[in-house]
Coordinates of C-alpha atoms in Angstrom, one line a residue:
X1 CA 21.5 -22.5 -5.3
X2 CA 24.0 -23.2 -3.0
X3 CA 24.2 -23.9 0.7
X4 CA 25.8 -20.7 1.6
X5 CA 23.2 -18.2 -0.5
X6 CA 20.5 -20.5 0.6
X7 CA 21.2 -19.9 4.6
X8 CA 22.2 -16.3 3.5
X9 CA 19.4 -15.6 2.1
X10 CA 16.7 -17.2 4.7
X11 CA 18.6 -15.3 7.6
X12 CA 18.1 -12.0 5.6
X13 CA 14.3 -12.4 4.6
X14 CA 13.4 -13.7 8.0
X15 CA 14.9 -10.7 9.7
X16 CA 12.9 -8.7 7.1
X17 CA 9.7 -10.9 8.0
X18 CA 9.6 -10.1 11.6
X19 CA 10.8 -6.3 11.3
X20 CA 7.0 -6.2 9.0
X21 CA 6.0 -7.8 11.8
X22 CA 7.0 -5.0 14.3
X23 CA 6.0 -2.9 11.5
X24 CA 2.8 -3.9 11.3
X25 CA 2.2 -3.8 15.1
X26 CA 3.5 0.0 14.9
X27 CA 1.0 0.7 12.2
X28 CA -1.8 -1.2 14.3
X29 CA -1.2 1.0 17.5
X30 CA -0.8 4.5 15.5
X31 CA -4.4 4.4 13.4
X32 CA -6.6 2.1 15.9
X33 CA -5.2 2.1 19.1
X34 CA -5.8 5.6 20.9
X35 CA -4.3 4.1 23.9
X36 CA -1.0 3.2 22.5
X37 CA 2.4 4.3 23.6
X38 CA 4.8 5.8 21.7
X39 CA 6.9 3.0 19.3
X40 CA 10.7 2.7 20.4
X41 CA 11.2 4.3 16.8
X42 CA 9.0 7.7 17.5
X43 CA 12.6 9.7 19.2
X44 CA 11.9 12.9 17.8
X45 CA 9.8 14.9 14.8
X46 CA 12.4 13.6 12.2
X47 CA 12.7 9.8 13.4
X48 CA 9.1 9.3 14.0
X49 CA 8.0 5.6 13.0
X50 CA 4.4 6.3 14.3
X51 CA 4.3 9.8 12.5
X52 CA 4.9 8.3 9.0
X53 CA 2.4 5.4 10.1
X54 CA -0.6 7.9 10.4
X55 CA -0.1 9.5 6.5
X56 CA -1.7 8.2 3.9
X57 CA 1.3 7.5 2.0
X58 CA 1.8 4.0 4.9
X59 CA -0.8 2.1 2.3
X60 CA -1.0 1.5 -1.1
X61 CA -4.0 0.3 -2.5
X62 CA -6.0 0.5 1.2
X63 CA -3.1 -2.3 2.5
X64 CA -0.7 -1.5 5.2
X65 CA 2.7 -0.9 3.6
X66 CA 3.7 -3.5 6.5
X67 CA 1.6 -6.1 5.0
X68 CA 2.9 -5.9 1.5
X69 CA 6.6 -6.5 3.2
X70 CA 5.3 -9.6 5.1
X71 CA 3.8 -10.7 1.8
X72 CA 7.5 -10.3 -0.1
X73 CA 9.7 -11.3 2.4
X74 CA 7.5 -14.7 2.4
X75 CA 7.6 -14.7 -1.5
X76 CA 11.2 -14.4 -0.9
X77 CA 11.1 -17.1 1.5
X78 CA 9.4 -19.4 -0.8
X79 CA 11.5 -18.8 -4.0
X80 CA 14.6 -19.4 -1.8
X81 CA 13.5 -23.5 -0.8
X82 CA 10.7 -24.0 -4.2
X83 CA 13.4 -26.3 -5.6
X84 CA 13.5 -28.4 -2.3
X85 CA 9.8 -27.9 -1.9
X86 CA 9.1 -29.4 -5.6
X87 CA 10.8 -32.7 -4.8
X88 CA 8.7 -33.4 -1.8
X89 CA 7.4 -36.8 -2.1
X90 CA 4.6 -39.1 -0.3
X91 CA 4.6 -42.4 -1.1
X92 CA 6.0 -41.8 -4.5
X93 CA 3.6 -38.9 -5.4
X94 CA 5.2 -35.2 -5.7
X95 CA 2.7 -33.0 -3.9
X96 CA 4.1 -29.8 -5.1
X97 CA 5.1 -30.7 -8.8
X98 CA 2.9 -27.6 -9.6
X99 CA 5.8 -25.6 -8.9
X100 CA 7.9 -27.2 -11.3
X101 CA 6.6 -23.7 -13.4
X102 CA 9.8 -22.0 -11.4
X103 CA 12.8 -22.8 -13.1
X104 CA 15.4 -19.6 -12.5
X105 CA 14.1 -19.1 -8.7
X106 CA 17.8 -17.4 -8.3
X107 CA 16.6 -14.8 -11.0
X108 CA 13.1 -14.3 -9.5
X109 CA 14.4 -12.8 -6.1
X110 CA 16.8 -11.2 -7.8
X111 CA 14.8 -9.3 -9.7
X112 CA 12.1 -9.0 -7.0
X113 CA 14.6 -7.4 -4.5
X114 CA 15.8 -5.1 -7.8
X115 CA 12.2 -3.6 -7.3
X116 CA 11.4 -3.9 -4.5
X117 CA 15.0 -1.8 -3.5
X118 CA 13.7 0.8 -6.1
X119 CA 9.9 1.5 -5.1
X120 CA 11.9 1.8 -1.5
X121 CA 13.7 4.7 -2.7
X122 CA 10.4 6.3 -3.9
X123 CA 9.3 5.7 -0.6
X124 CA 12.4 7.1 1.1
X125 CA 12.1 10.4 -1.1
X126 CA 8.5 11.1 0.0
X127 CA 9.5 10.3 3.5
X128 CA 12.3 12.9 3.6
X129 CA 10.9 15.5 1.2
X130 CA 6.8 15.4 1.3
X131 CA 6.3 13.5 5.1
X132 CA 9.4 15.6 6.4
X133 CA 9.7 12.0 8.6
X134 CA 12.0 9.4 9.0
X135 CA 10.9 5.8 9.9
X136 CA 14.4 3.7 10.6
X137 CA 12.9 0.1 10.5
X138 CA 11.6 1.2 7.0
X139 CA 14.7 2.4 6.1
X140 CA 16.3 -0.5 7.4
X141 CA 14.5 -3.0 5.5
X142 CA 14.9 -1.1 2.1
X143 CA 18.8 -1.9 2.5
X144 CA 17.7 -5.3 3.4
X145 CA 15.6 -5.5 0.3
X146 CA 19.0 -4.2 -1.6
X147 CA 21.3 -7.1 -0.2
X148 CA 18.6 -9.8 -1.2
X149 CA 18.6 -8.6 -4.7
X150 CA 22.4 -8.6 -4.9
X151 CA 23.0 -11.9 -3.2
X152 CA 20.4 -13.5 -4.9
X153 CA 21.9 -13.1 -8.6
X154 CA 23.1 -15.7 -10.3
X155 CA 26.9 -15.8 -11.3
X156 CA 26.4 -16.4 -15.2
X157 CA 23.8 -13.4 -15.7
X158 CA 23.6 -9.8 -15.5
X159 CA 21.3 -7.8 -13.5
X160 CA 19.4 -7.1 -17.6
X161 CA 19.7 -10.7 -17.8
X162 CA 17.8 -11.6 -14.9
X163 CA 14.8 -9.4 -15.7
X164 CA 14.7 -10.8 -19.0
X165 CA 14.8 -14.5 -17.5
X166 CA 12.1 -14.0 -15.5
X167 CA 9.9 -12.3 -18.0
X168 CA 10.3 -15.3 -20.7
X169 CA 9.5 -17.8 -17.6
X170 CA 6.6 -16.1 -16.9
X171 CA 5.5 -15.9 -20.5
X172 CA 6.3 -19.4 -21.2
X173 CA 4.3 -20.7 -18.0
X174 CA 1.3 -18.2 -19.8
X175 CA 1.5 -21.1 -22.3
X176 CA 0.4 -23.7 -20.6
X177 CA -3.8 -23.9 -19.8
X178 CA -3.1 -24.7 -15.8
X179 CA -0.9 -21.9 -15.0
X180 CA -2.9 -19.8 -17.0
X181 CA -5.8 -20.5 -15.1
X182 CA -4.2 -20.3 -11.9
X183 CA -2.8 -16.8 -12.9
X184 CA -5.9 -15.6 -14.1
X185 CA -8.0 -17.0 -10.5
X186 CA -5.4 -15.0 -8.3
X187 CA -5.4 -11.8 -10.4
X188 CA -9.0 -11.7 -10.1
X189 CA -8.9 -12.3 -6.5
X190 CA -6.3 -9.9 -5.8
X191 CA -8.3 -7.2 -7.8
X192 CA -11.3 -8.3 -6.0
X193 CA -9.5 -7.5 -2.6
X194 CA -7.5 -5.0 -3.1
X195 CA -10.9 -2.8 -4.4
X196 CA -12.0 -3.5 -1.6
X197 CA -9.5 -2.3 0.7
X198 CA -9.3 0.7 -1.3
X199 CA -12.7 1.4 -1.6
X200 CA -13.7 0.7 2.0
X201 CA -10.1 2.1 3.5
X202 CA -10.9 -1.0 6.4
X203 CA -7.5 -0.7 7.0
X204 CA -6.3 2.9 6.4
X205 CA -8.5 4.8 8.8
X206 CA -6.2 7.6 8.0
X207 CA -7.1 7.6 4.5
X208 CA -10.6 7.8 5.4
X209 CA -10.4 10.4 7.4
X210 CA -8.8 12.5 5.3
X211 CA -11.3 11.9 2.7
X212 CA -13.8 13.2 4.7
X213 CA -12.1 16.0 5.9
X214 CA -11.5 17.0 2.3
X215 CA -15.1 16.3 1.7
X216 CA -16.0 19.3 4.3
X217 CA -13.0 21.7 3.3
X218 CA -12.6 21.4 -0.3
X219 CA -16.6 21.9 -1.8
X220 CA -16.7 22.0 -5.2
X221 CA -19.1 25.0 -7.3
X222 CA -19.7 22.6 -10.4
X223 CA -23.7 22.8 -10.9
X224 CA -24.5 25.3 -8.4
X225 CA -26.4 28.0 -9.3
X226 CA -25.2 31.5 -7.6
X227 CA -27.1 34.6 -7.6
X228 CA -26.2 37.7 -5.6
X229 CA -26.3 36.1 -1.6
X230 CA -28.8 33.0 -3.0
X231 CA -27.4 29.4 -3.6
X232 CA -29.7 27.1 -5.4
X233 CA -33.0 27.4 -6.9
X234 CA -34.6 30.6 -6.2
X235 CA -38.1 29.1 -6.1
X236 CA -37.5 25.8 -4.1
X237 CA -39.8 24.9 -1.4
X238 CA -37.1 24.9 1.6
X239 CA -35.4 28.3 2.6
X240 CA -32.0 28.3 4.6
X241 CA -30.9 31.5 6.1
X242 CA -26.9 31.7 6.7
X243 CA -25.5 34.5 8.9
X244 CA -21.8 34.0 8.6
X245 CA -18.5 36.8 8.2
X246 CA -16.8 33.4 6.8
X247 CA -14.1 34.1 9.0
X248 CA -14.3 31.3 12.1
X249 CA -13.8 28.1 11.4
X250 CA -16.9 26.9 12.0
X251 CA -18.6 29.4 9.7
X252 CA -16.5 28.3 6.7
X253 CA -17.3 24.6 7.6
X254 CA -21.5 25.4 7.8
X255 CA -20.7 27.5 4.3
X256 CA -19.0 24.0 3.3
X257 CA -22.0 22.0 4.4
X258 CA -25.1 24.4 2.9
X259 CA -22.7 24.4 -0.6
X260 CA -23.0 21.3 -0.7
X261 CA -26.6 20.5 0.7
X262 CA -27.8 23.3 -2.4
X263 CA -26.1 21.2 -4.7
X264 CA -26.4 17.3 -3.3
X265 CA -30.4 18.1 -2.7
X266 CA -33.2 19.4 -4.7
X267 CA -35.8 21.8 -3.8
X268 CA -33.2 23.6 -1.8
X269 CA -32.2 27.6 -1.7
X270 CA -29.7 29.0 0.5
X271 CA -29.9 32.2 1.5
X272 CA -27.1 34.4 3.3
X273 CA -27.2 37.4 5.1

């Protein structure tokens, strides 16, 4: 890699690095500070950083959308000095010569910004036409995702090339027993984590919320026995008596709540008048 794409490169995922940063902090404020200010990028209903923080789609996998850019831009990072980092020596021993495995780094963040340019126009569609939203910096680091991929490629290969370069490297490093295992210990720590973070939404309190809003709006009828105004079993032991129109709000969530009670808990019969 060369002097200039090397500098080129660094300046581009750094400034990508700290806007996840600022990201990250906007995301912070929007779902678990109530006492936050507005971001400087929340101008209006359509350029509303801390509006498109607050929906569900901000996380994948329970993880911050801002996290998985700081976690690329980094990869990024270390791609662009691995072949300076590999020839680090102490006293004659090479303390990273386990990364001797990258050989094409060039093709890697190539390829890396490819797709990581195209899940940010996926993200940019549901921003415009599901969110109805626009958050800039996101924006902004999508075209910075974009320039990495295109300044990154190497001279002698096409964009197909560099795809299949990386795949073959990765195979090929498959093939050796250390790599392998390393592979294997970080995929099953990352599936470990991230089931976690999806399961426990720690850090999408948004995502949890919603879930239990759905929880109370959308009951389900599977396995419910209905007979004329009686939910349940008509000769359990504890009688509820509903007086409802199902018209107010708080009717249709107590309807929501005795659905499911009559189907969640046995012995249970629900009577409405």
């Amino acid at each position: 890699m060369s002097l200039t794409k090397r500098i080129v490169l660094t300046i581009i995922a750094l400034v990508g690095f700290l806007t996840s940063v600022k990201l990250t902090m906007i995301y912070w404020d929007a779902n678990f500070n109530p006492y936050a200010l507005s971001s400087f990028c929340s101008i209006n209903d359509l350029i509303d950083c801390d509006g498109v923080a607050k929906t569900g789609h901000s996380q994948f996998w329970g993880v911050p959308l801002a996290l998985w850019g700081l976690f690329l831009y980094f990869v990024f990072l270390f791609f662009t000095y691995v072949d300076k980092l590999k020839n680090i020596e102490i006293k004659g021993f090479r303390i990273f010569a386990y990364f001797d495995v990258f050989k094409n780094p060039e093709s890697y963040i190539c390829a890396l910004g490819i797709i990581a340019f195209s899940i940010s126009m996926i993200l940019a569609g549901i921003s415009i036409f599901e969110i109805h939203k626009l958050c800039i910096l996101c924006f902004f680091t999508y075209i910075l995702n974009l320039l990495i991929g295109l300044i990154a490629k190497p001279k002698n290969q096409s964009f197909v090339d560099v795809f299949v370069t990386s795949f073959k490297d990765f195979v090929e490093a498959l093939k050796v027993k250390k790599y392998a295992l390393a592979f294997s210990v970080l995929l099953i720590v990352a599936i470990g984590f991230l089931s976690y973070t999806e399961i426990s939404d720690v850090m999408a309190p948004q995502v949890k919320l919603k879930k239990e809003m759905d929880y109370f709006s959308k009951p389900s009828k599977a396995g419910k026995s209905v007979t004329g105004n009686i939910l349940g079993d008509k000769n359990a032991i504890l009688v509820l008596h509903e007086y409802t129109d199902y018209q107010c709000p708080f009717c249709f969530v107590l309807n929501t709540m005795t659905l499911r009670a009559a189907g969640e808990l046995s012995n249970i019969k629900v009577v409405h008048h």
